Short mmCIF file of C-alpha atoms in Angstrom, two decimals:
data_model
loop_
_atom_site.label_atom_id
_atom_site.label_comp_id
_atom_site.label_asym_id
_atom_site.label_seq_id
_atom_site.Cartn_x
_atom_site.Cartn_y
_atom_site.Cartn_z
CA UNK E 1 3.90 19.31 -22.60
CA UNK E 2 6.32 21.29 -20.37
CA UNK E 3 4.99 21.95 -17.21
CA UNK E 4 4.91 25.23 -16.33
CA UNK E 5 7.09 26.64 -13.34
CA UNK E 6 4.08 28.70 -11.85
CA UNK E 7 2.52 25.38 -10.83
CA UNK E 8 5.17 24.89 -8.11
CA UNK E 9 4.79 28.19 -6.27
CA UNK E 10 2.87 29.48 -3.47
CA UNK E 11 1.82 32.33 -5.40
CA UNK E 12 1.43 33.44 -9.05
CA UNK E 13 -0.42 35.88 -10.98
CA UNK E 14 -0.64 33.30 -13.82
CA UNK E 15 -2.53 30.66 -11.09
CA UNK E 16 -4.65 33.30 -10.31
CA UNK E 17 -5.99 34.58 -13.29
CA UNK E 18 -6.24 30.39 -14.42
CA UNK E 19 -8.09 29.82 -11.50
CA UNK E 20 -12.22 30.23 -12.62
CA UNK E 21 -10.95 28.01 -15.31
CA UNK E 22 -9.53 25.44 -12.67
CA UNK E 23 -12.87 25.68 -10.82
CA UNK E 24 -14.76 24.47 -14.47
CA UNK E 25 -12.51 21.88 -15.32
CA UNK E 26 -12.66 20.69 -11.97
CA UNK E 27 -16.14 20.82 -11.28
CA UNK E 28 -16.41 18.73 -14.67
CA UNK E 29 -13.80 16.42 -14.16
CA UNK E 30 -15.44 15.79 -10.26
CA UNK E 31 -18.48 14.88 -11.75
CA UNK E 32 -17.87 12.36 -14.00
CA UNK E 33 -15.33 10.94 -11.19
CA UNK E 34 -18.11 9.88 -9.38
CA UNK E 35 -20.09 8.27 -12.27
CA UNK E 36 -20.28 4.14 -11.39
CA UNK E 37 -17.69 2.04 -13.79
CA UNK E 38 -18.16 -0.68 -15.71
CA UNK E 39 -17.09 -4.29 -13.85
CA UNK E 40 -14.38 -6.30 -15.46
CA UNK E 41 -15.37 -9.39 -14.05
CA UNK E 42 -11.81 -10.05 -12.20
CA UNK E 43 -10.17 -7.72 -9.88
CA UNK E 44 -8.77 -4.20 -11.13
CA UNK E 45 -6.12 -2.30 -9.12
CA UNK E 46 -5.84 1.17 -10.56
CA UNK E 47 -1.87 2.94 -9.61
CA UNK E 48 -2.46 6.84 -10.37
CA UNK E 49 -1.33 10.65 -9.37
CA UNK E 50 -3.67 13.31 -8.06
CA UNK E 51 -1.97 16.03 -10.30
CA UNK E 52 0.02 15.82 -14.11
CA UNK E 53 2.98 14.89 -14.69
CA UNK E 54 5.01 12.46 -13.12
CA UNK E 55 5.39 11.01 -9.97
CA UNK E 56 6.70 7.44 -9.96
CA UNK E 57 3.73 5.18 -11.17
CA UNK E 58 6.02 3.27 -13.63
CA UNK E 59 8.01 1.78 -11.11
CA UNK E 60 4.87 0.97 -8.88
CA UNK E 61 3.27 -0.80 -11.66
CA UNK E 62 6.38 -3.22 -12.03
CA UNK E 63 6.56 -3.25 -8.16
CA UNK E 64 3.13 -4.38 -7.79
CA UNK E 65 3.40 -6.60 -11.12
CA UNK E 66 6.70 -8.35 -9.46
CA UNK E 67 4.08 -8.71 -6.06
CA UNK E 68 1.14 -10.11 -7.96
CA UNK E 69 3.29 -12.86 -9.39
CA UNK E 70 4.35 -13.57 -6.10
CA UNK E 71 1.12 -14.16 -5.03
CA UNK E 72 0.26 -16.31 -7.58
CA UNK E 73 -1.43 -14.21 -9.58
CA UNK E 74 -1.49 -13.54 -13.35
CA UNK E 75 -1.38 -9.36 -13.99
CA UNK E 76 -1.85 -7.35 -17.22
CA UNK E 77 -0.58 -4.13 -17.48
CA UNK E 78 -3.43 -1.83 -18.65
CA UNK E 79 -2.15 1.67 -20.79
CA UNK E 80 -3.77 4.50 -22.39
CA UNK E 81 -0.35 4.07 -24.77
CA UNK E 82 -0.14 8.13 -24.20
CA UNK E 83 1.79 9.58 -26.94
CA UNK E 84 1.75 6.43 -29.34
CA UNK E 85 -0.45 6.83 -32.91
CA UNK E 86 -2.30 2.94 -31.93
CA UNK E 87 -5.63 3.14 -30.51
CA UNK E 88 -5.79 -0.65 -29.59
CA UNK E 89 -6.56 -2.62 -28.22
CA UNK E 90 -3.53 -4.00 -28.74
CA UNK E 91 -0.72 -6.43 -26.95
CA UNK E 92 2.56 -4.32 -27.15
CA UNK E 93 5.49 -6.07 -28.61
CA UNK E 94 8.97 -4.84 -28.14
CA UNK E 95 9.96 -6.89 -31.68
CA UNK E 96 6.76 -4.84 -33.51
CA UNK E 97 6.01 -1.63 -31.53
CA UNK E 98 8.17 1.77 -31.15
CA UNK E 99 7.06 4.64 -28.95
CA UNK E 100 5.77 5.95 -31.56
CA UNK E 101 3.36 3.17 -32.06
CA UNK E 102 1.93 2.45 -28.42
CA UNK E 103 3.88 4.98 -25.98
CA UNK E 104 6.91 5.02 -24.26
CA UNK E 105 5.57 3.16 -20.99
CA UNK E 106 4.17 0.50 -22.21
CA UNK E 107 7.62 -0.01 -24.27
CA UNK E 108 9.37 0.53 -20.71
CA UNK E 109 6.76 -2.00 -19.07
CA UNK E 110 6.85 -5.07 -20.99
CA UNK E 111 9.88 -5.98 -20.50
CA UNK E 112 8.78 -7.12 -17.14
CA UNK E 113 4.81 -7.76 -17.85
CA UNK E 114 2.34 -8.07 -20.25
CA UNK E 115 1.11 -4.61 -21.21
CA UNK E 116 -2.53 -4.02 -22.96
CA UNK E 117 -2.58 -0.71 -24.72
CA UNK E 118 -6.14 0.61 -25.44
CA UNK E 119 -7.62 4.20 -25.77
CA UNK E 120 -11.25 2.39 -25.00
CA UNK E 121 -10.52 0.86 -21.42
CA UNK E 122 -13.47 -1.76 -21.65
CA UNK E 123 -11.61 -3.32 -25.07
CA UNK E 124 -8.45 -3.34 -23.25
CA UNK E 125 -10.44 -5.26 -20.53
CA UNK E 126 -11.43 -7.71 -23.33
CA UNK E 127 -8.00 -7.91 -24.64
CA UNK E 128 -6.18 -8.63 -21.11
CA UNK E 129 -8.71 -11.07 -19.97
CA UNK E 130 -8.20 -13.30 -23.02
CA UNK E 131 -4.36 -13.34 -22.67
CA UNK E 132 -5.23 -15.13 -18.91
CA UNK E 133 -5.38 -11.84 -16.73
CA UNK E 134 -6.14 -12.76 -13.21
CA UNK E 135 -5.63 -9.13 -12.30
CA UNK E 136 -6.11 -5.76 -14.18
CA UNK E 137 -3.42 -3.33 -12.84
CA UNK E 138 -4.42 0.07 -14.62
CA UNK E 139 -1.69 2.25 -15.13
CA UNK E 140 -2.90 5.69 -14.81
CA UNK E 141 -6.64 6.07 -15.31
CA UNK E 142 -7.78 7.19 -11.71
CA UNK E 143 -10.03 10.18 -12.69
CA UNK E 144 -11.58 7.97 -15.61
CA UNK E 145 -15.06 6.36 -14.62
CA UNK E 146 -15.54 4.09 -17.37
CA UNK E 147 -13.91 1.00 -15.31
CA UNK E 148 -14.74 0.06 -11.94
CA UNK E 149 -11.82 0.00 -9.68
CA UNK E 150 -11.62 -2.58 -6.81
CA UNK E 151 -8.46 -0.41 -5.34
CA UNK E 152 -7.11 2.74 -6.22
CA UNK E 153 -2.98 3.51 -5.29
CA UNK E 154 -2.02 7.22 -6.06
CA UNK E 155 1.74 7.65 -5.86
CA UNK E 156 3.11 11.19 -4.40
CA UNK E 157 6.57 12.27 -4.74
CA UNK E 158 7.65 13.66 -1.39
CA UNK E 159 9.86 16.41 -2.93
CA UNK E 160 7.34 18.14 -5.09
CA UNK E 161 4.25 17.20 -3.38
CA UNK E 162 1.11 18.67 -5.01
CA UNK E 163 2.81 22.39 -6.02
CA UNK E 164 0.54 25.47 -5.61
CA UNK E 165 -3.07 22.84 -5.04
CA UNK E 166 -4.49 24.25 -7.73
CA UNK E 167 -6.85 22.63 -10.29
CA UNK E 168 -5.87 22.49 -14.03
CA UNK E 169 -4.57 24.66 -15.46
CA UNK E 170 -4.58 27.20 -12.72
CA UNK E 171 -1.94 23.95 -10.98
CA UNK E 172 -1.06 20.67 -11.75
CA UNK E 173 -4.12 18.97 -9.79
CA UNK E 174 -6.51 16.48 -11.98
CA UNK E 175 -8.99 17.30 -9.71
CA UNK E 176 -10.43 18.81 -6.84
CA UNK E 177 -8.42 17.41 -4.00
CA UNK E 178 -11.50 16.31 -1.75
CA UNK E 179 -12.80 14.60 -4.72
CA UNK E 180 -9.79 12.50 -4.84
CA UNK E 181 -9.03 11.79 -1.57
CA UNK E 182 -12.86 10.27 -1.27
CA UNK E 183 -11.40 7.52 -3.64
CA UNK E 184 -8.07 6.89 -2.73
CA UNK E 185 -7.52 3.68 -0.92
CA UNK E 186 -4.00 3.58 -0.51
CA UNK E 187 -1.11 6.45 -0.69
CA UNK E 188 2.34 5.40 -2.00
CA UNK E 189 4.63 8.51 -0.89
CA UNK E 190 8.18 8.06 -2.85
CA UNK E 191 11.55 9.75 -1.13
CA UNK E 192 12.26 11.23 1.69
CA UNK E 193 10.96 15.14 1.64
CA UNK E 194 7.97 16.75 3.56
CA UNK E 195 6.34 18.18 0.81
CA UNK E 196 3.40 14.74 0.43
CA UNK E 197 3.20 15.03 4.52
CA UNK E 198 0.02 17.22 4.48
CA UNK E 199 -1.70 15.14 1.91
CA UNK E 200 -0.51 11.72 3.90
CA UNK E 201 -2.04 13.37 7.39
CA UNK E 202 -4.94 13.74 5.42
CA UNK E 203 -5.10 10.05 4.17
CA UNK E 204 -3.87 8.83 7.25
CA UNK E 205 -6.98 10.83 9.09
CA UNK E 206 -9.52 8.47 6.89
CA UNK E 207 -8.22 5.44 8.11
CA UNK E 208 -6.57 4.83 4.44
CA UNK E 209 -2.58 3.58 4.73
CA UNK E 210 0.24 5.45 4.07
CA UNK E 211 3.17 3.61 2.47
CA UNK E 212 6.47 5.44 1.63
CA UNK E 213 9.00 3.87 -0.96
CA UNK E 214 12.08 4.79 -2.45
CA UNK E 215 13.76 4.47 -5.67
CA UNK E 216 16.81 2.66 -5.65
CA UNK E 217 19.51 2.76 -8.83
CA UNK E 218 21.18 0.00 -10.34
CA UNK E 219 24.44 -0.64 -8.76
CA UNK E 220 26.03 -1.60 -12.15
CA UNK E 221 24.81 1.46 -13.63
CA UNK E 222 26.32 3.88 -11.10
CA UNK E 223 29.63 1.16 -10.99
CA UNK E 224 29.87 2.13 -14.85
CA UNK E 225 29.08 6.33 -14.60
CA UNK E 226 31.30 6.55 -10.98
CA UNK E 227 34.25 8.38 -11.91
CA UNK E 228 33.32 10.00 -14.68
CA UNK E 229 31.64 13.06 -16.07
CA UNK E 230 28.16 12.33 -17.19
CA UNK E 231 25.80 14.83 -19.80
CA UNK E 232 22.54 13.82 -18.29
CA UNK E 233 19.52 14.62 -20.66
CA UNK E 234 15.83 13.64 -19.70
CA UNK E 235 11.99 13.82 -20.81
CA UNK E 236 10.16 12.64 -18.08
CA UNK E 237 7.34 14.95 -15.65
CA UNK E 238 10.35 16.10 -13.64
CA UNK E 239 13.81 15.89 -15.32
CA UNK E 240 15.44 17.84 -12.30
CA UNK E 241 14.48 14.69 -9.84
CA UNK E 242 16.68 12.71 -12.42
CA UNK E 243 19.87 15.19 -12.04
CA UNK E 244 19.55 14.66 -8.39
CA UNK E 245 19.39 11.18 -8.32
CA UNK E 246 22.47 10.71 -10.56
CA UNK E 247 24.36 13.77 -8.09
CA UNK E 248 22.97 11.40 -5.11
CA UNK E 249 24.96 8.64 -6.09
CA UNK E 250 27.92 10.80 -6.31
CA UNK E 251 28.09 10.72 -10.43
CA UNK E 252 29.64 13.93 -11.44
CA UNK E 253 27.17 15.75 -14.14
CA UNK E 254 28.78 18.10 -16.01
CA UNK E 255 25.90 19.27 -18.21
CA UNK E 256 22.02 18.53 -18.25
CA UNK E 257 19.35 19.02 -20.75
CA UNK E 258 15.86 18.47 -19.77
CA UNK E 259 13.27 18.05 -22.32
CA UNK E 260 9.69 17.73 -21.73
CA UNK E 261 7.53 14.28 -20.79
CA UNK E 262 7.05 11.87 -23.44
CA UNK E 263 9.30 14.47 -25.88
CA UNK E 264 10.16 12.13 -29.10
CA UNK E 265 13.55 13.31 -29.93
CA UNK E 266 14.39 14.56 -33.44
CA UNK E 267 17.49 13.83 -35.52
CA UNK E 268 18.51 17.52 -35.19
CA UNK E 269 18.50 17.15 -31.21
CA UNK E 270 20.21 13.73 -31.04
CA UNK E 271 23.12 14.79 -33.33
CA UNK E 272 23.51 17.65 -31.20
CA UNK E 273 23.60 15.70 -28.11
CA UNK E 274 26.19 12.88 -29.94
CA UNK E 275 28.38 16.03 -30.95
CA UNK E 276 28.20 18.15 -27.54
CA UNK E 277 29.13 14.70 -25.63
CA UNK E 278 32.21 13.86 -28.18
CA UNK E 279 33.21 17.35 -28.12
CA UNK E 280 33.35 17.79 -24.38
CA UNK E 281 34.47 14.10 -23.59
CA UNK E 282 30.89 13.37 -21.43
CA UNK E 283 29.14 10.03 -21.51
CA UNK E 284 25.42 10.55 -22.47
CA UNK E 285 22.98 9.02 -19.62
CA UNK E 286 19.57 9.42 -19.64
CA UNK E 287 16.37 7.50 -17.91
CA UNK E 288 15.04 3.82 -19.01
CA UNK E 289 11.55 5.89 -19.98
CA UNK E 290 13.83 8.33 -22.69
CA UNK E 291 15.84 4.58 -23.90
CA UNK E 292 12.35 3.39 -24.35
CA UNK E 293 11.68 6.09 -26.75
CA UNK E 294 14.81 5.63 -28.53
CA UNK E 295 13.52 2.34 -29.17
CA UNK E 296 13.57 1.74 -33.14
CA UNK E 297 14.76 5.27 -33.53
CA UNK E 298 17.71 6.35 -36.43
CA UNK E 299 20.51 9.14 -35.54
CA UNK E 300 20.58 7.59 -31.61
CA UNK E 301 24.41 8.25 -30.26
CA UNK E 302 26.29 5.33 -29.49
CA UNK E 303 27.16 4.77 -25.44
CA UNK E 304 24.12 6.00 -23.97
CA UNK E 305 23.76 4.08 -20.46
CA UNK E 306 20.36 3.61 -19.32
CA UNK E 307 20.05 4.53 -15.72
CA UNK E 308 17.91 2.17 -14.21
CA UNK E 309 16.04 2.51 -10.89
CA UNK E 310 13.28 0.29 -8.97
CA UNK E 311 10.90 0.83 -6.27
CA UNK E 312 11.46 -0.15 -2.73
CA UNK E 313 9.32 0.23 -0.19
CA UNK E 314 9.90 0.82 3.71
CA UNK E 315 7.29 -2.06 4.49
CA UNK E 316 6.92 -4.69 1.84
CA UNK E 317 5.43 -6.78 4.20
CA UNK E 318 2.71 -4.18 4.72
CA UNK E 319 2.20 -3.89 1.30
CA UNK E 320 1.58 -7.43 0.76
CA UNK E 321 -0.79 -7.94 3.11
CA UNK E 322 -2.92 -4.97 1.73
CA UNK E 323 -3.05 -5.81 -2.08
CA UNK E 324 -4.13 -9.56 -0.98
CA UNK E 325 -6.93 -7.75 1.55
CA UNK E 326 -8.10 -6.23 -1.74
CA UNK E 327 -7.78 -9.18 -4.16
CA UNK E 328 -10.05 -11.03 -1.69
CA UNK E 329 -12.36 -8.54 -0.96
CA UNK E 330 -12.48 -7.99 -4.67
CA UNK E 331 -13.62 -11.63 -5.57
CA UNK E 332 -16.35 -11.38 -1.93
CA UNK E 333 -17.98 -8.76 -3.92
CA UNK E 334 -18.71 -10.55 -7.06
CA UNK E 335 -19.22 -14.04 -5.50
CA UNK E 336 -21.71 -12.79 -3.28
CA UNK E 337 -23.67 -10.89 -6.24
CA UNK E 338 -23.90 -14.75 -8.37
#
């Protein structure tokens, strides 16, 4: 799905007439937000977004996947596999599984952690626990009830910031607002705009921290683009913060070609891209996510260069400290309930 434009401005016919269908589908999905979950037995850390679309919860899952190791611990990844045909539960195997099979994410994630892929949450549970799990770390999931969360991360991106505030599909919000800022625990606010600073007041006002982050690129990838002109093509919740990035560095991009999230590219489009980029002498780069999806696919042009990026954030130290807090208060709970 494209998102559409409407969602990111103050005002919009389109919003407004959407709007007593917001107010259903949030009252709904506010409900069954606060039904009680289902305990996994070992401590679940849930990274989501208050709105569709994307935000940045990729790279927070490996940060906080690279973290847990560090502190000893043994995380599984936990996916819906949006977009793949496998219900699950199922390990995902880079040597077995395309995008098509379990989702691009998942594809993206294992290369740094195990990743369980499961439409049914509590098998996925099963499934993670018996490969050794210490730690659940849910990607996405935050509105679902069926699985108890110990601590809840919602990542913001500071440029686009929650659009108009609107509920789906009046705006891009999941939920009511309130009803998600009840259960946030934590607010991860990526780059450096204003646009997250009313939500992060309001976080901050609950006594819940605040941390920002930033997405740093490779330095070999922008050492092997600098210099040259770059067709830039993307299918991710917001291609445009992509273009930016790769401008940031100071790559030149001559064209761009946005496509929406999760879009599995056809033969048609990927010939078309392989003969606009010979034609016009460009080198095709596009996002780790889109290589993902690539993954296993016929027709890709050769010389694509995967842009990579990973998460940094301002106070790592910080951040530490917090997701042990959690982990111990997690195992209190259910020692104290034996």
């Amino acid at each position: 799905m494209r998102e559409p434009a409407f969602w990111y401005r103050p005002r919009s016919p389109k919003s407004h007439l959407l709007s007593p269908l917001g107010a259903l589908y949030g009252a709904i999905t506010a409900r069954r937000m606060a039904r009680k979950g289902f305990d996994a037995g070992i401590p679940v850390l849930c990274v989501g977004n208050y709105h569709v679309g994307g935000a940045g919860k990729t790279p927070t899952v490996l940060a906080l996947t690279k973290l847990l190791r560090e502190l000893g611990e043994t995380p599984v990844v936990l996916s819906r596999g949006y977009g793949g045909r496998l219900h699950g539960p199922v390990m995902v195997d880079r040597e077995r599984h395309t995008a098509a099979d379990i989702g691009d994410e998942p594809l993206m994630m294992v290369r740094d952690a195990p990743v369980a892929v499961a439409r049914d949450r509590l098998d996925g549970v099963a499934l993670a626990k018996s490969q050794g799990a210490t730690v659940i770390l849910m990607d996405d999931g935050f509105q679902n009830p069926l699985l108890l969360k110990d601590a809840s991360l919602i990542v913001i991106d500071s440029e686009r910031g929650l659009g108009n505030g609107k509920v789906f599909p009046a705006g891009p919000l999941r939920a009511p607002l309130r009803a998600q800022l009840s259960r946030t625990d934590a607010l991860v606010v990526i780059g450096d705009g204003h646009a997250a600073d009313g939500v992060a007041a309001e976080i901050s006002a609950r006594g819940k921290p605040v941390l920002r982050a930033r997405l740093k690129p490779d330095a070999a990838a922008i050492a092997q683009l600098f210099g040259k002109q770059v067709f830039a093509f993307a299918g991710i919740g917001d291609p445009e913060r992509f273009f930016r990035t790769l401008r940031g560095c100071g790559i030149e991009v001559a064209r761009t070609r946005p496509f929406a999230d999760h879009h599995m590219f056809s033969q048609d489009e990927l010939a078309a891209l392989a003969a606009d980029t010979k034609r016009e002498q460009l080198i095709l780069v596009t996002t780790e996510k889109d290589v993902s999806r690539l993954h296993g696919t016929e027709g890709v042009p050769d010389g694509i260069v995967p842009f990579a990026v990973k998460l940094e954030f301002d106070d790592p130290a910080r951040l530490k400290q917090l997701i042990s807090d959690h982990l111990y208060k997690a195992r209190e709970r259910r020692f104290s309930r034996r």
